[in-house]
Amino acid sequence: MLIGNRKSSLLTAVFVAGLLPAISASADMKSDMAKGGMAMTGMHMDTASDVKPTTQAYTSDHRYFITLDGMPKSIPEQDYFTLHFSVFDGQHPKQPVSGFSLDVQAGMRHGMKNGFAHGMQSSPKISVSGNTATVSGLMFHMMGTWTLQLTVHDGQHTSVADFELPCCSQ
Amino acid sequence: MVRLQGIGRIAAFAVAGTVLSAALSAAWMPNAAAVDDDHAHYTAAELAMIYRHSPLGNLPNDGTNHVADDPRAARFGQHLFFETAFSKNGKVSCETCHQPTLAFTDGKAIAVGVATGVRNAPTILNAAYSPWFFLDGRTDSMWSQALQPFENPLEFGGDRLQIIHAVARDPAMRKAYDTVFGDWPWPEGDPALPAHGRPGASADGPQARAWAALSPDQQHQVNLVFSNLGKAIEAYERELVGGNSPFDQYVAALRKGDITRENVISPAAKRGLKLFVGQANCELCHSGPNFSDGQFHNLGLPTLPGEATDPGRSAGIALIDADIFNAAGAFSDAPQGKRAQRLQYLPDAKTQLGAFKTPSLRNIDTPPYMHDGRYATLEQVLDFYSDGADGVRDGPHVGVREKTVDLVPHLSAAQRADLIAFLKTLDDAPLPDDLTRAPPRP
């Protein structure tokens, strides 16, 4: 489960390696959002103000607890930014862990239950030191709610946590 | 609208739109008071979105080009823009595909230089607001963009040595070069170099052999002058900006609460605007003052019969990485700058197969549309977005079709007409005449 108002159902085991290519094989969005449901009386995509950022989350298997440190005051639209994360033991959330590697995928769901409607237009750089990870080169090119999927690899397990972030104030 | 006939067309459309929408306007304007204040017709969120689209704002800085905002460079670049001596047949210039009377497009489905190209020619109006250039994003500055058509065998069909010699032999261009960039590298004037030569051509061809025979210093000098010519062209193209369209005037009136100016666009256009920033979700990709996110999307357009598959940005990423004229390269004036920093974050090319840059919607009355010019009218474009799921969207295509396209709902005929009425308010006022033709001297 996620801390805050996130639902554990969002964290299903769909987060496999090579996520973005995998999306191509995922069910078409039409199965998630019937075209008729998007008629003119239907949805308009959310805007930045609709979502509060996830600042901490457990991985779906509860193996790790991850915090987003120093959330930017405002995420810039169509510009690069950096985030810092700290990783802790899921059973002992104050106990830092190390010796892991991290992958980050980002995209927007736009109402899709599984996968992303589209990904990010950048390949972020990730550096890990101790229990902290610095992710630079993130870039959100569209307003609305973005999902960052952090995958922790410890050599034996692959654990995934979602962070939702709003774009953008400017 | 930069087309000479544009004002008349807009006026005609506005009248038609008014008539068309007369029956609907009563529903759109719920009471007489609302007629006096358009703020009442938009939600707070819609208004916020509308304000994000105007004014156009200051040009982004291009630190990679130290003469980007130098008027002398702009005049030299303007001359180069209209110069035909750089092409293989002496008939092609930048203007060939970017004609001022056609809002700096060519009106063709596929651009034609010395031969027929492979993509539609986009407008260069307001192009300076774009973060990447070409429909596949294969350059990261306007000056490096300007260089590639010279050596494209389908566009100018020329080469950089031919161009250097053409400048060297023209006293006016030589003088302009020296004024803008300082000393010409070759004391003898026209350098004692082969008449033709360029890298990257067919490896065993005469141009490649001539280029390979040059010393590294000679190659560097040629590349330096060649890049400077591109920088002068960028300086000119940075002057090709609008921002005073009827839509911009409308937003300014909204901001000021100037109800006397709120009729600058028609009721149909206002309904279209409301759709655009609201339920039609056009806003998602056509965002910001230039109505483009500047990024790349795979819309799932099938390859046209008889045409080769176009990889789009997936190929552009490899090209920009290899380009010696990119923002991090030896000819950039800010190789450590912000533009150069972006190159380290280029996305995985595999995720970009079949993706093309979101075009600006400003000056959109420039058919045909899409990267391959497949649609002759805006009506056809909206047919694609509105009903594509039942037709063209399900056809075979390269790469992964982005699901964002599905967020455009079905639009009625009246709604499409409203959207088009709005889109045509994005045509800029004509540029000053002296920017739309070759200057009297470089």
PDB file of N, CA, C and O in Angstrom, chain A residues 20 24 28-30 33 35 38-45 47 77-80 110 112 117-118 121-123 125 136-137 139 141-143 168 170, chain B residues 49 52 275 277-279 281 284-285 287 293 295-297 313 338 342 344-348 352 389 393-394 400-404 406-409 411 415:
ATOM      1  N   LEU A  20       8.045   0.569 -20.690  1.00  0.00           N
ATOM      2  CA  LEU A  20       7.438   1.324 -21.782  1.00  0.00           C
ATOM      3  C   LEU A  20       7.178   0.469 -23.014  1.00  0.00           C
ATOM      4  O   LEU A  20       6.091   0.510 -23.569  1.00  0.00           O
ATOM      5  N   SER A  24       3.046  -1.224 -25.013  1.00  0.00           N
ATOM      6  CA  SER A  24       2.506  -1.395 -26.350  1.00  0.00           C
ATOM      7  C   SER A  24       1.663  -2.653 -26.437  1.00  0.00           C
ATOM      8  O   SER A  24       0.738  -2.741 -27.228  1.00  0.00           O
ATOM      9  N   ASP A  28      -5.589  -2.173 -24.968  1.00  0.00           N
ATOM     10  CA  ASP A  28      -5.801  -0.852 -25.533  1.00  0.00           C
ATOM     11  C   ASP A  28      -6.591  -0.006 -24.546  1.00  0.00           C
ATOM     12  O   ASP A  28      -7.402  -0.506 -23.786  1.00  0.00           O
ATOM     13  N   MET A  29      -6.311   1.268 -24.626  1.00  0.00           N
ATOM     14  CA  MET A  29      -6.987   2.168 -23.697  1.00  0.00           C
ATOM     15  C   MET A  29      -8.501   2.085 -23.840  1.00  0.00           C
ATOM     16  O   MET A  29      -9.228   2.363 -22.901  1.00  0.00           O
ATOM     17  N   LYS A  30      -8.933   1.679 -25.025  1.00  0.00           N
ATOM     18  CA  LYS A  30     -10.377   1.626 -25.217  1.00  0.00           C
ATOM     19  C   LYS A  30     -11.029   0.665 -24.225  1.00  0.00           C
ATOM     20  O   LYS A  30     -12.188   0.814 -23.887  1.00  0.00           O
ATOM     21  N   MET A  33     -11.158   2.838 -20.965  1.00  0.00           N
ATOM     22  CA  MET A  33     -12.050   3.989 -21.034  1.00  0.00           C
ATOM     23  C   MET A  33     -12.843   3.892 -22.318  1.00  0.00           C
ATOM     24  O   MET A  33     -12.352   4.245 -23.388  1.00  0.00           O
ATOM     25  N   LYS A  35     -14.981   4.566 -25.346  1.00  0.00           N
ATOM     26  CA  LYS A  35     -15.054   5.835 -26.062  1.00  0.00           C
ATOM     27  C   LYS A  35     -16.302   6.619 -25.677  1.00  0.00           C
ATOM     28  O   LYS A  35     -16.258   7.825 -25.500  1.00  0.00           O
ATOM     29  N   MET A  38     -16.223   8.965 -22.842  1.00  0.00           N
ATOM     30  CA  MET A  38     -15.413  10.174 -22.956  1.00  0.00           C
ATOM     31  C   MET A  38     -16.085  11.175 -23.881  1.00  0.00           C
ATOM     32  O   MET A  38     -15.434  11.989 -24.496  1.00  0.00           O
ATOM     33  N   ALA A  39     -17.378  11.050 -23.988  1.00  0.00           N
ATOM     34  CA  ALA A  39     -18.098  12.013 -24.806  1.00  0.00           C
ATOM     35  C   ALA A  39     -17.999  13.392 -24.167  1.00  0.00           C
ATOM     36  O   ALA A  39     -17.413  13.545 -23.109  1.00  0.00           O
ATOM     37  N   MET A  40     -18.580  14.354 -24.805  1.00  0.00           N
ATOM     38  CA  MET A  40     -18.373  15.727 -24.348  1.00  0.00           C
ATOM     39  C   MET A  40     -18.862  15.964 -22.931  1.00  0.00           C
ATOM     40  O   MET A  40     -18.474  16.926 -22.303  1.00  0.00           O
ATOM     41  N   THR A  41     -19.704  15.088 -22.463  1.00  0.00           N
ATOM     42  CA  THR A  41     -20.090  15.216 -21.056  1.00  0.00           C
ATOM     43  C   THR A  41     -19.109  14.452 -20.184  1.00  0.00           C
ATOM     44  O   THR A  41     -19.265  14.382 -18.984  1.00  0.00           O
ATOM     45  N   GLY A  42     -18.128  13.852 -20.803  1.00  0.00           N
ATOM     46  CA  GLY A  42     -17.221  12.982 -20.062  1.00  0.00           C
ATOM     47  C   GLY A  42     -16.071  13.745 -19.437  1.00  0.00           C
ATOM     48  O   GLY A  42     -16.175  14.912 -19.113  1.00  0.00           O
ATOM     49  N   MET A  43     -14.972  13.045 -19.330  1.00  0.00           N
ATOM     50  CA  MET A  43     -13.906  13.580 -18.503  1.00  0.00           C
ATOM     51  C   MET A  43     -13.051  14.606 -19.236  1.00  0.00           C
ATOM     52  O   MET A  43     -12.826  14.522 -20.436  1.00  0.00           O
ATOM     53  N   HIS A  44     -12.595  15.535 -18.449  1.00  0.00           N
ATOM     54  CA  HIS A  44     -11.488  16.377 -18.877  1.00  0.00           C
ATOM     55  C   HIS A  44     -10.340  16.012 -17.970  1.00  0.00           C
ATOM     56  O   HIS A  44     -10.516  15.833 -16.773  1.00  0.00           O
ATOM     57  N   MET A  45      -9.186  15.832 -18.546  1.00  0.00           N
ATOM     58  CA  MET A  45      -8.070  15.352 -17.762  1.00  0.00           C
ATOM     59  C   MET A  45      -7.746  16.273 -16.604  1.00  0.00           C
ATOM     60  O   MET A  45      -7.915  17.480 -16.687  1.00  0.00           O
ATOM     61  N   THR A  47      -5.884  18.419 -13.731  1.00  0.00           N
ATOM     62  CA  THR A  47      -4.845  19.436 -13.799  1.00  0.00           C
ATOM     63  C   THR A  47      -4.001  19.350 -12.539  1.00  0.00           C
ATOM     64  O   THR A  47      -4.286  18.589 -11.623  1.00  0.00           O
ATOM     65  N   GLU A  77       7.264  22.774 -15.912  1.00  0.00           N
ATOM     66  CA  GLU A  77       6.703  22.098 -17.076  1.00  0.00           C
ATOM     67  C   GLU A  77       7.691  22.201 -18.231  1.00  0.00           C
ATOM     68  O   GLU A  77       8.244  23.258 -18.489  1.00  0.00           O
ATOM     69  N   GLN A  78       7.906  21.092 -18.892  1.00  0.00           N
ATOM     70  CA  GLN A  78       8.794  21.037 -20.057  1.00  0.00           C
ATOM     71  C   GLN A  78      10.199  21.518 -19.740  1.00  0.00           C
ATOM     72  O   GLN A  78      10.851  22.165 -20.549  1.00  0.00           O
ATOM     73  N   ASP A  79      10.657  21.193 -18.548  1.00  0.00           N
ATOM     74  CA  ASP A  79      12.037  21.501 -18.193  1.00  0.00           C
ATOM     75  C   ASP A  79      12.524  20.400 -17.249  1.00  0.00           C
ATOM     76  O   ASP A  79      11.719  19.710 -16.628  1.00  0.00           O
ATOM     77  N   TYR A  80      13.818  20.279 -17.148  1.00  0.00           N
ATOM     78  CA  TYR A  80      14.383  19.166 -16.396  1.00  0.00           C
ATOM     79  C   TYR A  80      14.477  19.503 -14.915  1.00  0.00           C
ATOM     80  O   TYR A  80      14.699  20.656 -14.532  1.00  0.00           O
ATOM     81  N   HIS A 110      -3.642   8.817 -17.491  1.00  0.00           N
ATOM     82  CA  HIS A 110      -4.817   9.391 -18.161  1.00  0.00           C
ATOM     83  C   HIS A 110      -6.032   8.482 -18.020  1.00  0.00           C
ATOM     84  O   HIS A 110      -6.774   8.258 -18.987  1.00  0.00           O
ATOM     85  N   MET A 112      -6.085   5.261 -17.444  1.00  0.00           N
ATOM     86  CA  MET A 112      -5.846   3.835 -17.698  1.00  0.00           C
ATOM     87  C   MET A 112      -5.587   3.119 -16.378  1.00  0.00           C
ATOM     88  O   MET A 112      -4.893   3.624 -15.501  1.00  0.00           O
ATOM     89  N   ALA A 117      -0.478   5.848 -20.507  1.00  0.00           N
ATOM     90  CA  ALA A 117      -0.924   6.318 -21.817  1.00  0.00           C
ATOM     91  C   ALA A 117       0.282   6.772 -22.634  1.00  0.00           C
ATOM     92  O   ALA A 117       0.304   6.651 -23.851  1.00  0.00           O
ATOM     93  N   HIS A 118       1.260   7.307 -21.931  1.00  0.00           N
ATOM     94  CA  HIS A 118       2.527   7.682 -22.580  1.00  0.00           C
ATOM     95  C   HIS A 118       3.586   7.822 -21.504  1.00  0.00           C
ATOM     96  O   HIS A 118       3.279   7.997 -20.328  1.00  0.00           O
ATOM     97  N   GLN A 121       9.589  12.014 -21.914  1.00  0.00           N
ATOM     98  CA  GLN A 121      10.432  12.281 -23.077  1.00  0.00           C
ATOM     99  C   GLN A 121      11.872  12.520 -22.657  1.00  0.00           C
ATOM    100  O   GLN A 121      12.567  13.355 -23.237  1.00  0.00           O
ATOM    101  N   SER A 122      12.302  11.824 -21.640  1.00  0.00           N
ATOM    102  CA  SER A 122      13.704  11.912 -21.248  1.00  0.00           C
ATOM    103  C   SER A 122      14.097  10.602 -20.568  1.00  0.00           C
ATOM    104  O   SER A 122      13.239   9.833 -20.134  1.00  0.00           O
ATOM    105  N   SER A 123      15.394  10.370 -20.536  1.00  0.00           N
ATOM    106  CA  SER A 123      15.946   9.215 -19.813  1.00  0.00           C
ATOM    107  C   SER A 123      16.711   9.755 -18.620  1.00  0.00           C
ATOM    108  O   SER A 123      17.826  10.252 -18.767  1.00  0.00           O
ATOM    109  N   LYS A 125      18.956  10.208 -15.247  1.00  0.00           N
ATOM    110  CA  LYS A 125      20.180   9.607 -14.707  1.00  0.00           C
ATOM    111  C   LYS A 125      19.957   9.320 -13.219  1.00  0.00           C
ATOM    112  O   LYS A 125      19.384  10.163 -12.500  1.00  0.00           O
ATOM    113  N   SER A 136      18.113  12.611 -11.734  1.00  0.00           N
ATOM    114  CA  SER A 136      18.162  13.874 -12.477  1.00  0.00           C
ATOM    115  C   SER A 136      17.692  13.645 -13.908  1.00  0.00           C
ATOM    116  O   SER A 136      17.693  12.512 -14.401  1.00  0.00           O
ATOM    117  N   GLY A 137      17.307  14.722 -14.557  1.00  0.00           N
ATOM    118  CA  GLY A 137      16.863  14.607 -15.935  1.00  0.00           C
ATOM    119  C   GLY A 137      15.418  14.199 -16.083  1.00  0.00           C
ATOM    120  O   GLY A 137      14.990  13.768 -17.155  1.00  0.00           O
ATOM    121  N   MET A 139      11.622  15.037 -16.725  1.00  0.00           N
ATOM    122  CA  MET A 139      11.001  16.139 -17.466  1.00  0.00           C
ATOM    123  C   MET A 139       9.540  15.785 -17.756  1.00  0.00           C
ATOM    124  O   MET A 139       9.260  14.779 -18.391  1.00  0.00           O
ATOM    125  N   HIS A 141       6.268  16.852 -19.647  1.00  0.00           N
ATOM    126  CA  HIS A 141       5.922  17.734 -20.765  1.00  0.00           C
ATOM    127  C   HIS A 141       4.427  17.989 -20.865  1.00  0.00           C
ATOM    128  O   HIS A 141       3.988  18.661 -21.807  1.00  0.00           O
ATOM    129  N   MET A 142       3.663  17.499 -19.926  1.00  0.00           N
ATOM    130  CA  MET A 142       2.211  17.642 -20.034  1.00  0.00           C
ATOM    131  C   MET A 142       1.621  17.875 -18.654  1.00  0.00           C
ATOM    132  O   MET A 142       2.075  17.285 -17.664  1.00  0.00           O
ATOM    133  N   MET A 143       0.622  18.722 -18.605  1.00  0.00           N
ATOM    134  CA  MET A 143      -0.024  18.990 -17.317  1.00  0.00           C
ATOM    135  C   MET A 143      -0.858  17.800 -16.870  1.00  0.00           C
ATOM    136  O   MET A 143      -1.447  17.093 -17.678  1.00  0.00           O
ATOM    137  N   CYS A 168       1.765  21.086 -13.642  1.00  0.00           N
ATOM    138  CA  CYS A 168       2.920  21.819 -13.136  1.00  0.00           C
ATOM    139  C   CYS A 168       2.374  23.190 -12.747  1.00  0.00           C
ATOM    140  O   CYS A 168       1.321  23.588 -13.259  1.00  0.00           O
ATOM    141  N   GLN A 170       3.759  26.163 -13.333  1.00  0.00           N
ATOM    142  CA  GLN A 170       4.063  27.201 -14.320  1.00  0.00           C
ATOM    143  C   GLN A 170       4.170  26.570 -15.686  1.00  0.00           C
ATOM    144  O   GLN A 170       4.708  25.519 -15.827  1.00  0.00           O
TER     145      GLN A 170
ATOM    146  N   MET B  49      -6.185  28.089 -18.065  1.00  0.00           N
ATOM    147  CA  MET B  49      -5.589  27.461 -19.245  1.00  0.00           C
ATOM    148  C   MET B  49      -5.476  28.464 -20.395  1.00  0.00           C
ATOM    149  O   MET B  49      -4.467  28.512 -21.103  1.00  0.00           O
ATOM    150  N   ARG B  52      -2.596  30.675 -20.125  1.00  0.00           N
ATOM    151  CA  ARG B  52      -1.292  30.042 -20.366  1.00  0.00           C
ATOM    152  C   ARG B  52      -0.898  30.103 -21.845  1.00  0.00           C
ATOM    153  O   ARG B  52       0.249  29.881 -22.196  1.00  0.00           O
ATOM    154  N   LEU B 275     -13.869  24.430 -25.729  1.00  0.00           N
ATOM    155  CA  LEU B 275     -13.630  23.009 -25.984  1.00  0.00           C
ATOM    156  C   LEU B 275     -12.132  22.695 -25.955  1.00  0.00           C
ATOM    157  O   LEU B 275     -11.695  21.695 -25.385  1.00  0.00           O
ATOM    158  N   VAL B 277      -9.565  24.080 -24.473  1.00  0.00           N
ATOM    159  CA  VAL B 277      -8.899  24.030 -23.159  1.00  0.00           C
ATOM    160  C   VAL B 277      -9.661  23.134 -22.185  1.00  0.00           C
ATOM    161  O   VAL B 277      -9.217  22.941 -21.058  1.00  0.00           O
ATOM    162  N   GLY B 278     -10.785  22.596 -22.622  1.00  0.00           N
ATOM    163  CA  GLY B 278     -11.597  21.785 -21.725  1.00  0.00           C
ATOM    164  C   GLY B 278     -11.770  20.373 -22.220  1.00  0.00           C
ATOM    165  O   GLY B 278     -10.802  19.629 -22.362  1.00  0.00           O
ATOM    166  N   GLN B 279     -12.989  20.062 -22.556  1.00  0.00           N
ATOM    167  CA  GLN B 279     -13.341  18.673 -22.763  1.00  0.00           C
ATOM    168  C   GLN B 279     -12.711  18.011 -23.969  1.00  0.00           C
ATOM    169  O   GLN B 279     -12.601  16.793 -24.024  1.00  0.00           O
ATOM    170  N   ASN B 281      -9.657  18.185 -24.768  1.00  0.00           N
ATOM    171  CA  ASN B 281      -8.315  17.742 -24.366  1.00  0.00           C
ATOM    172  C   ASN B 281      -7.221  18.025 -25.395  1.00  0.00           C
ATOM    173  O   ASN B 281      -6.161  17.402 -25.353  1.00  0.00           O
ATOM    174  N   LEU B 284      -3.694  19.059 -23.998  1.00  0.00           N
ATOM    175  CA  LEU B 284      -2.674  18.198 -23.413  1.00  0.00           C
ATOM    176  C   LEU B 284      -1.353  18.269 -24.191  1.00  0.00           C
ATOM    177  O   LEU B 284      -0.284  18.327 -23.586  1.00  0.00           O
ATOM    178  N   CYS B 285      -1.441  18.222 -25.504  1.00  0.00           N
ATOM    179  CA  CYS B 285      -0.206  18.286 -26.310  1.00  0.00           C
ATOM    180  C   CYS B 285       0.036  19.683 -26.892  1.00  0.00           C
ATOM    181  O   CYS B 285       1.169  20.114 -27.004  1.00  0.00           O
ATOM    182  N   SER B 287       0.010  22.684 -25.867  1.00  0.00           N
ATOM    183  CA  SER B 287      -0.007  23.489 -24.643  1.00  0.00           C
ATOM    184  C   SER B 287       0.904  24.703 -24.776  1.00  0.00           C
ATOM    185  O   SER B 287       1.744  24.777 -25.675  1.00  0.00           O
ATOM    186  N   ASP B 293       3.712  21.302 -27.022  1.00  0.00           N
ATOM    187  CA  ASP B 293       4.572  20.911 -25.908  1.00  0.00           C
ATOM    188  C   ASP B 293       6.015  20.759 -26.362  1.00  0.00           C
ATOM    189  O   ASP B 293       6.899  20.493 -25.551  1.00  0.00           O
ATOM    190  N   GLN B 295       7.301  18.430 -27.847  1.00  0.00           N
ATOM    191  CA  GLN B 295       7.764  17.054 -27.708  1.00  0.00           C
ATOM    192  C   GLN B 295       7.220  16.192 -28.842  1.00  0.00           C
ATOM    193  O   GLN B 295       6.651  16.702 -29.804  1.00  0.00           O
ATOM    194  N   PHE B 296       7.373  14.890 -28.704  1.00  0.00           N
ATOM    195  CA  PHE B 296       7.166  13.975 -29.831  1.00  0.00           C
ATOM    196  C   PHE B 296       6.141  12.908 -29.464  1.00  0.00           C
ATOM    197  O   PHE B 296       6.196  12.336 -28.367  1.00  0.00           O
ATOM    198  N   HIS B 297       5.239  12.657 -30.384  1.00  0.00           N
ATOM    199  CA  HIS B 297       4.150  11.726 -30.097  1.00  0.00           C
ATOM    200  C   HIS B 297       3.902  10.823 -31.301  1.00  0.00           C
ATOM    201  O   HIS B 297       3.932  11.275 -32.449  1.00  0.00           O
ATOM    202  N   ARG B 313      11.176  10.233 -34.637  1.00  0.00           N
ATOM    203  CA  ARG B 313      12.213  10.660 -33.709  1.00  0.00           C
ATOM    204  C   ARG B 313      13.177   9.542 -33.334  1.00  0.00           C
ATOM    205  O   ARG B 313      14.278   9.807 -32.858  1.00  0.00           O
ATOM    206  N   LYS B 338      22.747  25.089 -21.035  1.00  0.00           N
ATOM    207  CA  LYS B 338      21.525  24.357 -20.725  1.00  0.00           C
ATOM    208  C   LYS B 338      21.072  23.492 -21.901  1.00  0.00           C
ATOM    209  O   LYS B 338      20.637  22.355 -21.718  1.00  0.00           O
ATOM    210  N   ARG B 342      20.801  19.045 -22.128  1.00  0.00           N
ATOM    211  CA  ARG B 342      19.637  18.215 -22.454  1.00  0.00           C
ATOM    212  C   ARG B 342      20.021  16.927 -23.169  1.00  0.00           C
ATOM    213  O   ARG B 342      19.311  15.929 -23.099  1.00  0.00           O
ATOM    214  N   GLN B 344      22.170  14.748 -22.634  1.00  0.00           N
ATOM    215  CA  GLN B 344      22.431  13.566 -21.812  1.00  0.00           C
ATOM    216  C   GLN B 344      21.148  12.860 -21.393  1.00  0.00           C
ATOM    217  O   GLN B 344      21.196  11.740 -20.890  1.00  0.00           O
ATOM    218  N   TYR B 345      20.022  13.523 -21.571  1.00  0.00           N
ATOM    219  CA  TYR B 345      18.754  12.932 -21.133  1.00  0.00           C
ATOM    220  C   TYR B 345      17.861  12.515 -22.304  1.00  0.00           C
ATOM    221  O   TYR B 345      16.666  12.292 -22.112  1.00  0.00           O
ATOM    222  N   LEU B 346      18.408  12.438 -23.493  1.00  0.00           N
ATOM    223  CA  LEU B 346      17.582  12.034 -24.637  1.00  0.00           C
ATOM    224  C   LEU B 346      16.925  10.688 -24.341  1.00  0.00           C
ATOM    225  O   LEU B 346      17.543   9.786 -23.794  1.00  0.00           O
ATOM    226  N   PRO B 347      15.662  10.529 -24.712  1.00  0.00           N
ATOM    227  CA  PRO B 347      14.980   9.271 -24.405  1.00  0.00           C
ATOM    228  C   PRO B 347      15.515   8.114 -25.233  1.00  0.00           C
ATOM    229  O   PRO B 347      16.176   8.317 -26.257  1.00  0.00           O
ATOM    230  N   ASP B 348      15.217   6.922 -24.780  1.00  0.00           N
ATOM    231  CA  ASP B 348      15.582   5.713 -25.507  1.00  0.00           C
ATOM    232  C   ASP B 348      14.914   5.753 -26.878  1.00  0.00           C
ATOM    233  O   ASP B 348      13.698   5.912 -26.984  1.00  0.00           O
ATOM    234  N   GLN B 352      10.634   5.963 -29.177  1.00  0.00           N
ATOM    235  CA  GLN B 352      10.277   7.115 -30.009  1.00  0.00           C
ATOM    236  C   GLN B 352       9.975   6.738 -31.453  1.00  0.00           C
ATOM    237  O   GLN B 352       9.840   7.607 -32.320  1.00  0.00           O
ATOM    238  N   ALA B 389     -10.574   6.276 -33.706  1.00  0.00           N
ATOM    239  CA  ALA B 389     -10.585   4.946 -33.106  1.00  0.00           C
ATOM    240  C   ALA B 389     -11.361   3.968 -33.955  1.00  0.00           C
ATOM    241  O   ALA B 389     -11.138   2.764 -33.888  1.00  0.00           O
ATOM    242  N   ARG B 393      -7.013   5.013 -36.807  1.00  0.00           N
ATOM    243  CA  ARG B 393      -6.191   4.711 -35.646  1.00  0.00           C
ATOM    244  C   ARG B 393      -5.897   3.214 -35.514  1.00  0.00           C
ATOM    245  O   ARG B 393      -4.904   2.832 -34.924  1.00  0.00           O
ATOM    246  N   ASP B 394      -6.799   2.393 -35.990  1.00  0.00           N
ATOM    247  CA  ASP B 394      -6.613   0.964 -35.810  1.00  0.00           C
ATOM    248  C   ASP B 394      -5.784   0.338 -36.919  1.00  0.00           C
ATOM    249  O   ASP B 394      -5.576  -0.861 -36.932  1.00  0.00           O
ATOM    250  N   VAL B 400       4.832   2.408 -31.005  1.00  0.00           N
ATOM    251  CA  VAL B 400       3.748   2.289 -30.029  1.00  0.00           C
ATOM    252  C   VAL B 400       2.866   3.515 -30.103  1.00  0.00           C
ATOM    253  O   VAL B 400       3.321   4.633 -29.828  1.00  0.00           O
ATOM    254  N   ARG B 401       1.617   3.324 -30.488  1.00  0.00           N
ATOM    255  CA  ARG B 401       0.706   4.466 -30.577  1.00  0.00           C
ATOM    256  C   ARG B 401       0.421   5.001 -29.179  1.00  0.00           C
ATOM    257  O   ARG B 401       0.077   4.270 -28.270  1.00  0.00           O
ATOM    258  N   GLU B 402       0.585   6.292 -29.044  1.00  0.00           N
ATOM    259  CA  GLU B 402       0.374   6.908 -27.731  1.00  0.00           C
ATOM    260  C   GLU B 402      -1.121   6.999 -27.436  1.00  0.00           C
ATOM    261  O   GLU B 402      -1.889   7.493 -28.264  1.00  0.00           O
ATOM    262  N   LYS B 403      -1.497   6.551 -26.246  1.00  0.00           N
ATOM    263  CA  LYS B 403      -2.928   6.487 -25.921  1.00  0.00           C
ATOM    264  C   LYS B 403      -3.533   7.856 -25.627  1.00  0.00           C
ATOM    265  O   LYS B 403      -4.747   7.979 -25.504  1.00  0.00           O
ATOM    266  N   THR B 404      -2.700   8.851 -25.522  1.00  0.00           N
ATOM    267  CA  THR B 404      -3.218  10.200 -25.295  1.00  0.00           C
ATOM    268  C   THR B 404      -4.202  10.597 -26.387  1.00  0.00           C
ATOM    269  O   THR B 404      -5.146  11.351 -26.146  1.00  0.00           O
ATOM    270  N   ASP B 406      -6.477   8.986 -27.638  1.00  0.00           N
ATOM    271  CA  ASP B 406      -7.840   8.532 -27.348  1.00  0.00           C
ATOM    272  C   ASP B 406      -8.592   9.466 -26.410  1.00  0.00           C
ATOM    273  O   ASP B 406      -9.792   9.289 -26.206  1.00  0.00           O
ATOM    274  N   LEU B 407      -7.892  10.399 -25.839  1.00  0.00           N
ATOM    275  CA  LEU B 407      -8.556  11.312 -24.901  1.00  0.00           C
ATOM    276  C   LEU B 407      -9.393  12.366 -25.608  1.00  0.00           C
ATOM    277  O   LEU B 407     -10.167  13.072 -24.970  1.00  0.00           O
ATOM    278  N   VAL B 408      -9.200  12.484 -26.906  1.00  0.00           N
ATOM    279  CA  VAL B 408     -10.082  13.388 -27.656  1.00  0.00           C
ATOM    280  C   VAL B 408     -11.416  12.670 -27.843  1.00  0.00           C
ATOM    281  O   VAL B 408     -11.458  11.586 -28.432  1.00  0.00           O
ATOM    282  N   PRO B 409     -12.495  13.237 -27.335  1.00  0.00           N
ATOM    283  CA  PRO B 409     -13.780  12.547 -27.428  1.00  0.00           C
ATOM    284  C   PRO B 409     -14.399  12.700 -28.816  1.00  0.00           C
ATOM    285  O   PRO B 409     -13.884  13.438 -29.659  1.00  0.00           O
ATOM    286  N   LEU B 411     -16.577  14.333 -31.359  1.00  0.00           N
ATOM    287  CA  LEU B 411     -17.009  15.728 -31.490  1.00  0.00           C
ATOM    288  C   LEU B 411     -18.099  15.808 -32.555  1.00  0.00           C
ATOM    289  O   LEU B 411     -17.945  15.234 -33.640  1.00  0.00           O
ATOM    290  N   GLN B 415     -19.402  21.059 -33.045  1.00  0.00           N
ATOM    291  CA  GLN B 415     -18.226  21.246 -32.200  1.00  0.00           C
ATOM    292  C   GLN B 415     -16.952  21.329 -33.047  1.00  0.00           C
ATOM    293  O   GLN B 415     -16.054  22.119 -32.749  1.00  0.00           O
TER     294      GLN B 415
END
